CSV table of N, CA and C in Angstrom, one decimal:
chain,number,residue,atom,x,y,z
A,20,UNK,N,92.0,100.8,107.2
A,20,UNK,CA,92.6,99.7,107.9
A,20,UNK,C,94.1,100.0,107.8
A,21,UNK,N,94.7,100.8,108.8
A,21,UNK,CA,96.0,101.2,108.7
A,21,UNK,C,97.0,100.2,109.2
A,22,UNK,N,98.3,100.4,108.8
A,22,UNK,CA,99.4,99.5,109.2
A,22,UNK,C,100.1,100.4,110.3
A,23,UNK,N,100.4,99.7,111.4
A,23,UNK,CA,101.1,100.4,112.5
A,23,UNK,C,102.5,100.9,112.0
A,24,UNK,N,102.9,102.0,112.6
A,24,UNK,CA,104.3,102.5,112.3
A,24,UNK,C,104.2,103.8,111.4
A,25,UNK,N,105.1,104.0,110.6
A,25,UNK,CA,105.2,105.2,109.8
A,25,UNK,C,104.0,105.4,108.9
A,26,UNK,N,103.4,104.3,108.4
A,26,UNK,CA,102.2,104.4,107.5
A,26,UNK,C,101.1,105.1,108.3
A,27,UNK,N,100.9,104.6,109.6
A,27,UNK,CA,99.9,105.2,110.4
A,27,UNK,C,100.2,106.7,110.7
A,28,UNK,N,101.4,107.0,111.1
A,28,UNK,CA,101.7,108.4,111.4
A,28,UNK,C,101.4,109.3,110.3
A,29,UNK,N,101.7,108.9,109.1
A,29,UNK,CA,101.3,109.8,107.9
A,29,UNK,C,99.8,109.8,107.7
A,30,UNK,N,99.2,108.7,107.8
A,30,UNK,CA,97.7,108.6,107.6
A,30,UNK,C,96.9,109.4,108.6
A,31,UNK,N,97.4,109.4,109.8
A,31,UNK,CA,96.6,110.1,110.9
A,31,UNK,C,96.3,111.5,110.5
A,32,UNK,N,97.3,112.2,110.0
A,32,UNK,CA,97.1,113.6,109.6
A,32,UNK,C,96.1,113.8,108.5
A,33,UNK,N,96.1,112.9,107.6
A,33,UNK,CA,95.0,112.9,106.5
A,33,UNK,C,93.7,112.7,107.1
A,34,UNK,N,93.5,111.8,108.0
A,34,UNK,CA,92.2,111.5,108.7
A,34,UNK,C,91.7,112.7,109.4
A,35,UNK,N,92.6,113.4,110.1
A,35,UNK,CA,92.2,114.6,110.9
A,35,UNK,C,91.7,115.7,110.0
A,36,UNK,N,92.3,115.8,108.8
A,36,UNK,CA,91.8,116.8,107.8
A,36,UNK,C,90.5,116.4,107.3
A,37,UNK,N,90.3,115.1,106.9
A,37,UNK,CA,89.0,114.6,106.4
A,37,UNK,C,87.9,114.9,107.4
A,38,UNK,N,88.2,114.6,108.7
A,38,UNK,CA,87.2,114.8,109.8
A,38,UNK,C,86.9,116.3,109.8
A,39,UNK,N,87.8,117.2,109.8
A,39,UNK,CA,87.6,118.6,109.8
A,39,UNK,C,86.7,119.1,108.7
A,40,UNK,N,86.8,118.4,107.5
A,40,UNK,CA,86.0,118.7,106.4
A,40,UNK,C,84.6,118.0,106.4
A,41,UNK,N,84.3,117.4,107.5
A,41,UNK,CA,82.9,116.9,107.7
A,41,UNK,C,82.7,115.4,107.4
A,42,UNK,N,83.8,114.7,107.1
A,42,UNK,CA,83.7,113.3,106.8
A,42,UNK,C,83.7,112.5,108.1
A,43,UNK,N,82.9,111.4,108.1
A,43,UNK,CA,83.0,110.4,109.2
A,43,UNK,C,84.1,109.5,108.9
A,44,UNK,N,85.1,109.4,109.8
A,44,UNK,CA,86.2,108.6,109.6
A,44,UNK,C,86.2,107.4,110.6
A,45,UNK,N,86.3,106.2,110.1
A,45,UNK,CA,86.3,105.0,110.9
A,45,UNK,C,87.7,104.3,110.7
A,46,UNK,N,88.4,104.0,111.8
A,46,UNK,CA,89.6,103.3,111.7
A,46,UNK,C,89.4,101.9,112.3
A,47,UNK,N,89.8,100.9,111.5
A,47,UNK,CA,89.8,99.5,111.9
A,47,UNK,C,91.2,99.1,112.3
A,48,UNK,N,91.4,98.7,113.5
A,48,UNK,CA,92.8,98.4,114.0
A,48,UNK,C,92.7,97.3,115.0
A,49,UNK,N,93.8,96.6,115.2
A,49,UNK,CA,93.9,95.6,116.3
A,49,UNK,C,93.9,96.2,117.6
A,50,UNK,N,93.5,95.5,118.7
A,50,UNK,CA,93.5,96.1,120.0
A,50,UNK,C,94.9,96.4,120.5
A,51,UNK,N,95.9,95.7,120.0
A,51,UNK,CA,97.3,95.9,120.4
A,51,UNK,C,98.0,96.6,119.2
A,52,UNK,N,98.6,97.8,119.4
A,52,UNK,CA,99.3,98.4,118.4
A,52,UNK,C,100.3,99.4,119.1
A,53,UNK,N,101.3,99.8,118.3
A,53,UNK,CA,102.3,100.7,118.9
A,53,UNK,C,101.9,102.2,118.8
A,54,UNK,N,101.2,102.5,117.7
A,54,UNK,CA,100.9,103.9,117.5
A,54,UNK,C,99.4,104.2,117.2
A,55,UNK,N,98.6,103.3,116.9
A,55,UNK,CA,97.2,103.5,116.5
A,55,UNK,C,96.4,103.6,117.8
A,56,UNK,N,96.0,104.7,118.2
A,56,UNK,CA,95.3,105.0,119.4
A,56,UNK,C,94.0,105.8,119.1
A,57,UNK,N,93.0,105.7,120.0
A,57,UNK,CA,91.8,106.4,119.8
A,57,UNK,C,92.0,107.9,119.7
A,58,UNK,N,91.1,108.6,119.0
A,58,UNK,CA,91.2,110.0,118.8
A,58,UNK,C,89.8,110.6,118.7
A,59,UNK,N,89.7,111.9,119.0
A,59,UNK,CA,88.4,112.6,118.7
A,59,UNK,C,88.1,112.8,117.2
A,60,UNK,N,89.2,112.6,116.4
A,60,UNK,CA,89.0,112.8,115.0
A,60,UNK,C,88.4,111.6,114.2
A,61,UNK,N,88.3,110.5,114.9
A,61,UNK,CA,87.7,109.3,114.2
A,61,UNK,C,87.2,108.3,115.1
A,62,UNK,N,86.3,107.4,114.6
A,62,UNK,CA,85.8,106.3,115.4
A,62,UNK,C,86.7,105.1,115.2
A,63,UNK,N,87.0,104.5,116.4
A,63,UNK,CA,87.8,103.3,116.3
A,63,UNK,C,87.0,102.0,116.4
A,64,UNK,N,87.3,101.1,115.5
A,64,UNK,CA,86.7,99.8,115.6
A,64,UNK,C,87.9,98.8,115.7
A,65,UNK,N,87.9,98.2,116.9
A,65,UNK,CA,89.1,97.3,117.2
A,65,UNK,C,88.7,95.9,117.3
A,66,UNK,N,89.7,95.0,117.0
A,66,UNK,CA,89.4,93.6,117.1
A,66,UNK,C,90.6,92.9,117.9
A,67,UNK,N,90.3,91.8,118.6
A,67,UNK,CA,91.3,91.2,119.4
A,67,UNK,C,92.4,90.5,118.6
A,68,UNK,N,93.6,90.4,119.2
A,68,UNK,CA,94.7,89.7,118.5
A,68,UNK,C,95.3,88.8,119.6
A,69,UNK,N,96.1,87.7,119.2
A,69,UNK,CA,96.6,86.8,120.1
A,69,UNK,C,97.9,87.1,120.8
A,70,UNK,N,98.2,88.4,120.9
A,70,UNK,CA,99.4,88.8,121.6
A,70,UNK,C,99.2,90.1,122.4
A,71,UNK,N,100.0,90.3,123.4
A,71,UNK,CA,99.8,91.5,124.3
A,71,UNK,C,100.6,92.6,123.8
A,72,UNK,N,100.3,93.8,124.4
A,72,UNK,CA,101.1,95.0,124.1
A,72,UNK,C,102.6,94.7,124.5
A,73,UNK,N,102.8,94.1,125.7
A,73,UNK,CA,104.2,93.8,126.1
A,73,UNK,C,104.9,92.9,125.2
A,74,UNK,N,104.3,91.9,124.7
A,74,UNK,CA,104.9,91.0,123.7
A,74,UNK,C,105.3,91.7,122.5
A,75,UNK,N,104.4,92.5,122.0
A,75,UNK,CA,104.7,93.2,120.7
A,75,UNK,C,105.9,94.2,120.9
A,76,UNK,N,105.9,94.9,122.0
A,76,UNK,CA,107.0,95.9,122.3
A,76,UNK,C,108.3,95.1,122.5
A,77,UNK,N,108.2,94.0,123.2
A,77,UNK,CA,109.5,93.2,123.4
A,77,UNK,C,110.0,92.7,122.1
A,78,UNK,N,109.1,92.2,121.2
A,78,UNK,CA,109.6,91.8,119.9
A,78,UNK,C,110.2,92.9,119.1
A,79,UNK,N,109.6,94.1,119.2
A,79,UNK,CA,110.1,95.2,118.4
A,79,UNK,C,111.5,95.6,119.0
A,80,UNK,N,111.6,95.7,120.3
A,80,UNK,CA,112.9,96.0,120.9
A,80,UNK,C,114.0,95.0,120.6
A,81,UNK,N,113.6,93.8,120.6
A,81,UNK,CA,114.6,92.7,120.3
A,81,UNK,C,115.0,92.8,118.8
A,82,UNK,N,114.1,93.2,117.9
A,82,UNK,CA,114.5,93.3,116.5
A,82,UNK,C,115.4,94.5,116.3
A,83,UNK,N,115.1,95.6,117.0
A,83,UNK,CA,116.0,96.8,116.9
A,83,UNK,C,117.4,96.5,117.5
A,84,UNK,N,117.4,95.8,118.6
A,84,UNK,CA,118.7,95.5,119.2
A,84,UNK,C,119.5,94.6,118.3
A,85,UNK,N,118.9,93.6,117.7
A,85,UNK,CA,119.5,92.7,116.8
A,85,UNK,C,120.1,93.4,115.6
A,86,UNK,N,119.4,94.5,115.1
A,86,UNK,CA,119.9,95.2,114.0
A,86,UNK,C,121.2,95.9,114.2
A,87,UNK,N,121.5,96.2,115.5
A,87,UNK,CA,122.8,96.9,115.8
A,87,UNK,C,123.8,96.0,116.5
A,88,UNK,N,123.6,94.7,116.6
A,88,UNK,CA,124.6,93.8,117.2
A,88,UNK,C,125.7,93.6,116.2
A,89,UNK,N,126.8,93.3,116.9
A,89,UNK,CA,128.0,93.0,116.1
A,89,UNK,C,128.0,91.6,115.6
A,90,UNK,N,128.8,91.3,114.7
A,90,UNK,CA,128.9,89.9,114.1
A,90,UNK,C,129.0,90.0,112.6
A,91,UNK,N,129.2,88.8,112.1
A,91,UNK,CA,129.3,88.8,110.6
A,91,UNK,C,128.1,89.2,109.9
A,92,UNK,N,128.2,89.6,108.7
A,92,UNK,CA,127.0,90.0,107.9
A,92,UNK,C,126.0,88.9,107.8
A,93,UNK,N,126.5,87.6,107.6
A,93,UNK,CA,125.5,86.5,107.5
A,93,UNK,C,124.8,86.3,108.9
A,94,UNK,N,125.5,86.4,110.0
A,94,UNK,CA,124.8,86.2,111.3
A,94,UNK,C,123.8,87.3,111.5
A,95,UNK,N,124.1,88.5,111.2
A,95,UNK,CA,123.2,89.6,111.4
A,95,UNK,C,122.0,89.5,110.5
A,96,UNK,N,122.3,89.1,109.2
A,96,UNK,CA,121.2,89.0,108.2
A,96,UNK,C,120.2,87.9,108.7
A,97,UNK,N,120.7,86.8,109.1
A,97,UNK,CA,119.9,85.7,109.6
A,97,UNK,C,119.0,86.1,110.8
A,98,UNK,N,119.6,86.8,111.7
A,98,UNK,CA,118.8,87.3,112.9
A,98,UNK,C,117.7,88.3,112.5
A,99,UNK,N,118.1,89.2,111.6
A,99,UNK,CA,117.1,90.2,111.1
A,99,UNK,C,116.0,89.5,110.3
A,100,UNK,N,116.4,88.5,109.5
A,100,UNK,CA,115.5,87.8,108.7
A,100,UNK,C,114.5,87.1,109.6
A,101,UNK,N,114.9,86.5,110.7
A,101,UNK,CA,114.0,85.8,111.7
A,101,UNK,C,113.1,86.8,112.3
A,102,UNK,N,113.6,88.0,112.7
A,102,UNK,CA,112.7,89.1,113.2
A,102,UNK,C,111.6,89.5,112.2
A,103,UNK,N,112.0,89.6,110.9
A,103,UNK,CA,111.1,90.0,109.9
A,103,UNK,C,110.0,88.9,109.7
A,104,UNK,N,110.4,87.7,109.8
A,104,UNK,CA,109.4,86.6,109.7
A,104,UNK,C,108.4,86.7,110.9
A,105,UNK,N,108.9,87.0,112.1
A,105,UNK,CA,108.0,87.1,113.2
A,105,UNK,C,107.0,88.2,113.0
A,106,UNK,N,107.5,89.4,112.5
A,106,UNK,CA,106.5,90.5,112.2
A,106,UNK,C,105.5,90.1,111.1
A,107,UNK,N,106.0,89.3,110.1
A,107,UNK,CA,105.1,88.9,109.0
A,107,UNK,C,104.1,88.0,109.6
A,108,UNK,N,104.5,87.0,110.5
A,108,UNK,CA,103.5,86.1,111.1
A,108,UNK,C,102.5,86.8,111.9
A,109,UNK,N,102.9,87.8,112.7
A,109,UNK,CA,102.0,88.6,113.5
A,109,UNK,C,101.0,89.3,112.6
A,110,UNK,N,101.5,89.9,111.5
A,110,UNK,CA,100.6,90.7,110.6
A,110,UNK,C,99.6,89.7,109.9
A,111,UNK,N,100.0,88.6,109.5
A,111,UNK,CA,99.1,87.6,108.9
A,111,UNK,C,98.1,87.2,109.9
A,112,UNK,N,98.5,86.9,111.1
A,112,UNK,CA,97.5,86.5,112.1
A,112,UNK,C,96.5,87.6,112.4
A,113,UNK,N,97.0,88.8,112.5
A,113,UNK,CA,96.1,89.9,112.7
A,113,UNK,C,95.1,90.1,111.6
A,114,UNK,N,95.5,90.0,110.4
A,114,UNK,CA,94.6,90.1,109.2
A,114,UNK,C,93.6,88.9,109.2
A,115,UNK,N,94.0,87.7,109.5
A,115,UNK,CA,93.1,86.6,109.6
A,115,UNK,C,92.0,86.8,110.6
A,116,UNK,N,92.5,87.3,111.8
A,116,UNK,CA,91.5,87.5,112.9
A,116,UNK,C,90.5,88.6,112.5
A,117,UNK,N,91.0,89.7,111.8
A,117,UNK,CA,90.1,90.7,111.4
A,117,UNK,C,89.0,90.1,110.4
A,118,UNK,N,89.5,89.3,109.5
A,118,UNK,CA,88.5,88.8,108.5
A,118,UNK,C,87.6,87.7,109.1
A,119,UNK,N,88.0,87.1,110.2
A,119,UNK,CA,87.2,86.1,110.9
A,119,UNK,C,86.3,86.7,111.9
A,120,UNK,N,86.4,87.9,112.2
A,120,UNK,CA,85.6,88.6,113.2
A,120,UNK,C,84.2,88.9,112.5
A,121,UNK,N,83.2,88.1,112.8
A,121,UNK,CA,81.9,88.2,112.1
A,121,UNK,C,81.2,89.5,112.4
A,122,UNK,N,81.3,89.8,113.7
A,122,UNK,CA,80.6,91.1,114.2
A,122,UNK,C,81.2,92.3,113.5
A,123,UNK,N,82.5,92.4,113.4
A,123,UNK,CA,83.1,93.6,112.8
A,123,UNK,C,82.9,93.5,111.3
A,124,UNK,N,83.0,92.3,110.7
A,124,UNK,CA,82.8,92.2,109.2
A,124,UNK,C,81.3,92.6,108.9
A,125,UNK,N,80.4,92.2,109.7
A,125,UNK,CA,79.0,92.6,109.5
A,125,UNK,C,78.8,94.1,109.5
A,126,UNK,N,79.4,94.8,110.6
A,126,UNK,CA,79.4,96.2,110.7
A,126,UNK,C,79.9,96.9,109.5
A,127,UNK,N,81.1,96.4,109.0
A,127,UNK,CA,81.8,97.0,107.9
A,127,UNK,C,80.9,96.9,106.6
A,128,UNK,N,80.3,95.7,106.4
A,128,UNK,CA,79.5,95.4,105.3
A,128,UNK,C,78.2,96.3,105.3
A,129,UNK,N,77.6,96.4,106.4
A,129,UNK,CA,76.3,97.2,106.6
A,129,UNK,C,76.6,98.7,106.4
A,130,UNK,N,77.7,99.1,106.8
A,130,UNK,CA,78.1,100.5,106.7
A,130,UNK,C,78.7,100.9,105.4
A,131,UNK,N,78.8,99.9,104.5
A,131,UNK,CA,79.4,100.1,103.2
A,131,UNK,C,80.8,100.6,103.3
A,132,UNK,N,81.6,100.1,104.3
A,132,UNK,CA,82.9,100.5,104.6
A,132,UNK,C,83.8,100.2,103.3
């Protein structure tokens, strides 16, 4: 169950090597992500989330833009803090939806994931 971003970019290489060595690799990920995409190296099990690709990308762009805006340290800190809270809330919602997805949880349990 990868985390989008640099964690995923590093993990993907490991998964490809595991698959080359004969392992069956299953990746559980939200339907909306920045970097986690299907591959021939692994099976994807995806679950729905309450935000769109566009919303996620817009939030990320706004966060990056805020990081480089001018202003006092306190103003920038508070804006960045708000962006981090948004990412935290999205991550928590995504995790909750994964755990509440009975079909996917059954599959994972039956496959001894």
